[in-house]
PDB file of C-alpha atoms in Angstrom:
ATOM      1  CA  UNK E   1      -7.480-122.783 157.166  1.00 57.00           C
ATOM      2  CA  UNK E   2      -5.182-122.860 159.726  1.00 62.00           C
ATOM      3  CA  UNK E   3      -4.513-120.596 162.409  1.00 73.00           C
ATOM      4  CA  UNK E   4      -2.058-117.774 162.683  1.00 82.00           C
ATOM      5  CA  UNK E   5      -0.140-118.132 158.884  1.00 90.00           C
ATOM      6  CA  UNK E   6       1.049-116.679 157.209  1.00 95.00           C
ATOM      7  CA  UNK E   7       2.297-117.206 153.848  1.00 97.00           C
ATOM      8  CA  UNK E   8       4.785-115.350 151.201  1.00 97.00           C
ATOM      9  CA  UNK E   9       4.905-115.653 147.432  1.00 97.00           C
ATOM     10  CA  UNK E  10       6.662-113.726 145.189  1.00 96.00           C
ATOM     11  CA  UNK E  11       5.408-110.063 146.468  1.00 97.00           C
ATOM     12  CA  UNK E  12       2.748-111.231 148.412  1.00 98.00           C
ATOM     13  CA  UNK E  13       1.048-111.831 152.317  1.00 97.00           C
ATOM     14  CA  UNK E  14      -1.462-113.849 152.472  1.00 97.00           C
ATOM     15  CA  UNK E  15      -2.701-113.474 156.150  1.00 96.00           C
ATOM     16  CA  UNK E  16      -5.497-116.129 157.293  1.00 94.00           C
ATOM     17  CA  UNK E  17      -6.088-114.578 160.849  1.00 93.00           C
ATOM     18  CA  UNK E  18      -6.645-111.311 159.260  1.00 94.00           C
ATOM     19  CA  UNK E  19      -7.826-112.651 155.679  1.00 95.00           C
ATOM     20  CA  UNK E  20      -5.936-109.929 154.245  1.00 96.00           C
ATOM     21  CA  UNK E  21      -4.016-110.637 150.980  1.00 98.00           C
ATOM     22  CA  UNK E  22      -1.238-108.281 150.809  1.00 98.00           C
ATOM     23  CA  UNK E  23       1.243-106.841 147.814  1.00 97.00           C
ATOM     24  CA  UNK E  24       4.073-105.019 148.617  1.00 96.00           C
ATOM     25  CA  UNK E  25       2.981-104.124 151.628  1.00 95.00           C
ATOM     26  CA  UNK E  26      -0.118-103.012 150.296  1.00 97.00           C
ATOM     27  CA  UNK E  27      -3.984-104.908 150.863  1.00 97.00           C
ATOM     28  CA  UNK E  28      -5.628-106.001 147.775  1.00 95.00           C
ATOM     29  CA  UNK E  29      -9.594-105.457 148.206  1.00 94.00           C
ATOM     30  CA  UNK E  30     -11.059-109.839 147.794  1.00 96.00           C
ATOM     31  CA  UNK E  31     -14.437-111.002 147.879  1.00 96.00           C
ATOM     32  CA  UNK E  32     -14.080-113.383 150.897  1.00 95.00           C
ATOM     33  CA  UNK E  33     -14.555-116.544 148.435  1.00 95.00           C
ATOM     34  CA  UNK E  34     -11.851-115.268 146.636  1.00 97.00           C
ATOM     35  CA  UNK E  35      -9.788-115.327 149.199  1.00 98.00           C
ATOM     36  CA  UNK E  36     -10.958-118.127 150.802  1.00 97.00           C
ATOM     37  CA  UNK E  37      -9.861-120.276 147.123  1.00 98.00           C
ATOM     38  CA  UNK E  38      -6.560-118.768 147.147  1.00 98.00           C
ATOM     39  CA  UNK E  39      -5.791-119.727 150.431  1.00 97.00           C
ATOM     40  CA  UNK E  40      -7.210-123.152 150.289  1.00 97.00           C
ATOM     41  CA  UNK E  41      -4.962-124.059 146.923  1.00 98.00           C
ATOM     42  CA  UNK E  42      -1.544-121.825 149.069  1.00 97.00           C
ATOM     43  CA  UNK E  43      -2.972-124.371 152.304  1.00 96.00           C
ATOM     44  CA  UNK E  44      -3.008-127.626 149.949  1.00 97.00           C
ATOM     45  CA  UNK E  45      -0.722-125.955 147.217  1.00 97.00           C
ATOM     46  CA  UNK E  46       1.597-129.464 147.595  1.00 96.00           C
ATOM     47  CA  UNK E  47      -1.442-131.315 145.662  1.00 97.00           C
ATOM     48  CA  UNK E  48      -3.617-130.970 142.555  1.00 97.00           C
ATOM     49  CA  UNK E  49      -7.004-129.477 144.260  1.00 98.00           C
ATOM     50  CA  UNK E  50     -10.120-130.751 142.752  1.00 96.00           C
ATOM     51  CA  UNK E  51     -12.844-129.323 141.351  1.00 92.00           C
ATOM     52  CA  UNK E  52     -15.593-130.566 143.409  1.00 91.00           C
ATOM     53  CA  UNK E  53     -13.134-130.323 146.932  1.00 94.00           C
ATOM     54  CA  UNK E  54     -13.287-126.722 146.210  1.00 94.00           C
ATOM     55  CA  UNK E  55     -17.126-126.313 145.232  1.00 92.00           C
ATOM     56  CA  UNK E  56     -17.268-128.245 149.051  1.00 92.00           C
ATOM     57  CA  UNK E  57     -14.684-126.271 150.883  1.00 93.00           C
ATOM     58  CA  UNK E  58     -16.175-122.268 149.082  1.00 93.00           C
ATOM     59  CA  UNK E  59     -20.342-123.523 148.668  1.00 92.00           C
ATOM     60  CA  UNK E  60     -21.060-126.518 151.873  1.00 87.00           C
ATOM     61  CA  UNK E  61     -21.895-128.498 149.169  1.00 75.00           C
ATOM     62  CA  UNK E  62     -24.958-125.777 147.624  1.00 87.00           C
ATOM     63  CA  UNK E  63     -25.033-126.558 144.231  1.00 85.00           C
ATOM     64  CA  UNK E  64     -23.167-122.959 142.068  1.00 88.00           C
ATOM     65  CA  UNK E  65     -22.643-123.061 137.948  1.00 89.00           C
ATOM     66  CA  UNK E  66     -18.780-124.118 136.865  1.00 88.00           C
ATOM     67  CA  UNK E  67     -18.920-120.239 135.585  1.00 93.00           C
ATOM     68  CA  UNK E  68     -18.896-118.946 138.968  1.00 94.00           C
ATOM     69  CA  UNK E  69     -16.145-121.181 140.097  1.00 93.00           C
ATOM     70  CA  UNK E  70     -14.899-119.432 136.758  1.00 93.00           C
ATOM     71  CA  UNK E  71     -14.618-116.441 137.795  1.00 96.00           C
ATOM     72  CA  UNK E  72     -13.624-117.295 141.091  1.00 96.00           C
ATOM     73  CA  UNK E  73     -10.756-118.482 139.807  1.00 96.00           C
ATOM     74  CA  UNK E  74     -10.163-115.722 136.890  1.00 96.00           C
ATOM     75  CA  UNK E  75     -10.690-113.146 140.358  1.00 97.00           C
ATOM     76  CA  UNK E  76      -7.970-114.603 142.236  1.00 97.00           C
ATOM     77  CA  UNK E  77      -5.566-115.103 139.050  1.00 97.00           C
ATOM     78  CA  UNK E  78      -6.091-110.874 138.335  1.00 96.00           C
ATOM     79  CA  UNK E  79      -5.894-110.286 142.628  1.00 97.00           C
ATOM     80  CA  UNK E  80      -1.788-111.958 141.900  1.00 97.00           C
ATOM     81  CA  UNK E  81      -0.994-110.177 138.724  1.00 95.00           C
ATOM     82  CA  UNK E  82      -1.361-113.849 137.188  1.00 95.00           C
ATOM     83  CA  UNK E  83      -3.306-114.933 134.309  1.00 89.00           C
ATOM     84  CA  UNK E  84      -5.288-118.388 132.827  1.00 85.00           C
ATOM     85  CA  UNK E  85      -2.014-118.445 129.776  1.00 91.00           C
ATOM     86  CA  UNK E  86       1.514-117.605 132.690  1.00 92.00           C
ATOM     87  CA  UNK E  87      -0.067-119.159 134.728  1.00 95.00           C
ATOM     88  CA  UNK E  88       2.759-118.875 137.217  1.00 96.00           C
ATOM     89  CA  UNK E  89       0.359-119.077 140.455  1.00 97.00           C
ATOM     90  CA  UNK E  90      -2.755-121.271 139.808  1.00 97.00           C
ATOM     91  CA  UNK E  91      -2.176-123.709 137.832  1.00 96.00           C
ATOM     92  CA  UNK E  92      -5.513-125.054 136.149  1.00 95.00           C
ATOM     93  CA  UNK E  93      -4.975-129.161 134.854  1.00 93.00           C
ATOM     94  CA  UNK E  94      -7.549-129.400 132.839  1.00 91.00           C
ATOM     95  CA  UNK E  95     -10.539-132.020 133.385  1.00 88.00           C
ATOM     96  CA  UNK E  96      -9.259-132.659 137.202  1.00 92.00           C
ATOM     97  CA  UNK E  97      -8.421-129.194 139.180  1.00 95.00           C
ATOM     98  CA  UNK E  98      -6.130-126.599 140.266  1.00 97.00           C
ATOM     99  CA  UNK E  99      -3.117-126.313 141.790  1.00 97.00           C
ATOM    100  CA  UNK E 100      -0.765-123.525 143.690  1.00 98.00           C
ATOM    101  CA  UNK E 101       3.002-123.946 142.043  1.00 97.00           C
ATOM    102  CA  UNK E 102       4.859-120.646 142.848  1.00 97.00           C
ATOM    103  CA  UNK E 103       6.998-121.337 145.735  1.00 97.00           C
ATOM    104  CA  UNK E 104       5.651-120.526 149.648  1.00 97.00           C
ATOM    105  CA  UNK E 105       7.041-119.403 152.851  1.00 97.00           C
ATOM    106  CA  UNK E 106       5.515-120.108 155.567  1.00 95.00           C
ATOM    107  CA  UNK E 107       5.593-118.300 159.026  1.00 91.00           C
ATOM    108  CA  UNK E 108       3.495-118.639 162.295  1.00 83.00           C
ATOM    109  CA  UNK E 109       1.380-114.940 162.755  1.00 64.00           C
ATOM    110  CA  UNK E 110       1.836-113.025 166.480  1.00 60.00           C
ATOM    111  CA  UNK E 111       1.225-115.240 168.957  1.00 56.00           C
ATOM    112  CA  UNK E 112      -2.582-115.056 170.430  1.00 50.00           C
ATOM    113  CA  UNK E 113      -2.894-112.493 173.515  1.00 48.00           C
ATOM    114  CA  UNK E 114      -2.780-114.978 177.092  1.00 43.00           C
ATOM    115  CA  UNK E 115      -6.839-115.015 177.737  1.00 44.00           C
ATOM    116  CA  UNK E 116      -7.009-113.034 181.001  1.00 44.00           C
ATOM    117  CA  UNK E 117      -9.626-112.241 183.640  1.00 43.00           C
ATOM    118  CA  UNK E 118     -10.141-108.705 181.180  1.00 44.00           C
ATOM    119  CA  UNK E 119      -9.431-110.060 177.984  1.00 42.00           C
ATOM    120  CA  UNK E 120     -11.647-110.299 174.354  1.00 44.00           C
ATOM    121  CA  UNK E 121     -12.506-113.991 173.226  1.00 44.00           C
ATOM    122  CA  UNK E 122     -11.554-114.484 169.743  1.00 44.00           C
ATOM    123  CA  UNK E 123     -13.133-114.186 166.837  1.00 42.00           C
ATOM    124  CA  UNK E 124     -14.661-116.714 165.548  1.00 43.00           C
ATOM    125  CA  UNK E 125     -12.785-118.193 162.454  1.00 43.00           C
ATOM    126  CA  UNK E 126     -13.158-117.391 159.307  1.00 46.00           C
ATOM    127  CA  UNK E 127     -15.632-119.794 156.788  1.00 50.00           C
ATOM    128  CA  UNK E 128     -15.515-119.128 153.354  1.00 53.00           C
ATOM    129  CA  UNK E 129     -20.189-120.830 153.500  1.00 53.00           C
ATOM    130  CA  UNK E 130     -22.625-118.507 152.597  1.00 50.00           C
ATOM    131  CA  UNK E 131     -20.282-115.163 151.634  1.00 48.00           C
ATOM    132  CA  UNK E 132     -19.164-113.804 148.264  1.00 48.00           C
TER     133      UNK E 132
END
């Protein structure tokens, strides 16, 4: 995931550094893998993301059932007010994968505080593997 990036689409704001999805400024409660799925799709919105790639990125090559991915996709759609029928944000290409199809505006988050003697170390980067 790209550090410092904020993605805006429709009424949503996806803040990568804060690991937050906000709708109309209100924080949406998400499981870590659901956030990671939305972030993966948004960051690669220019192309289809295969199911194999999703399994690799979200579960770090661990074997999980297809129903687990289906559950995460359903939760991601619910968080966005989307559905499998409407597919305004997450489009399923049957037998191939998923694609994020909404228009996205990309912004840089606030710059990190310059490192000084009293500066605290930056938090470790977010990784979806092992969570959820």
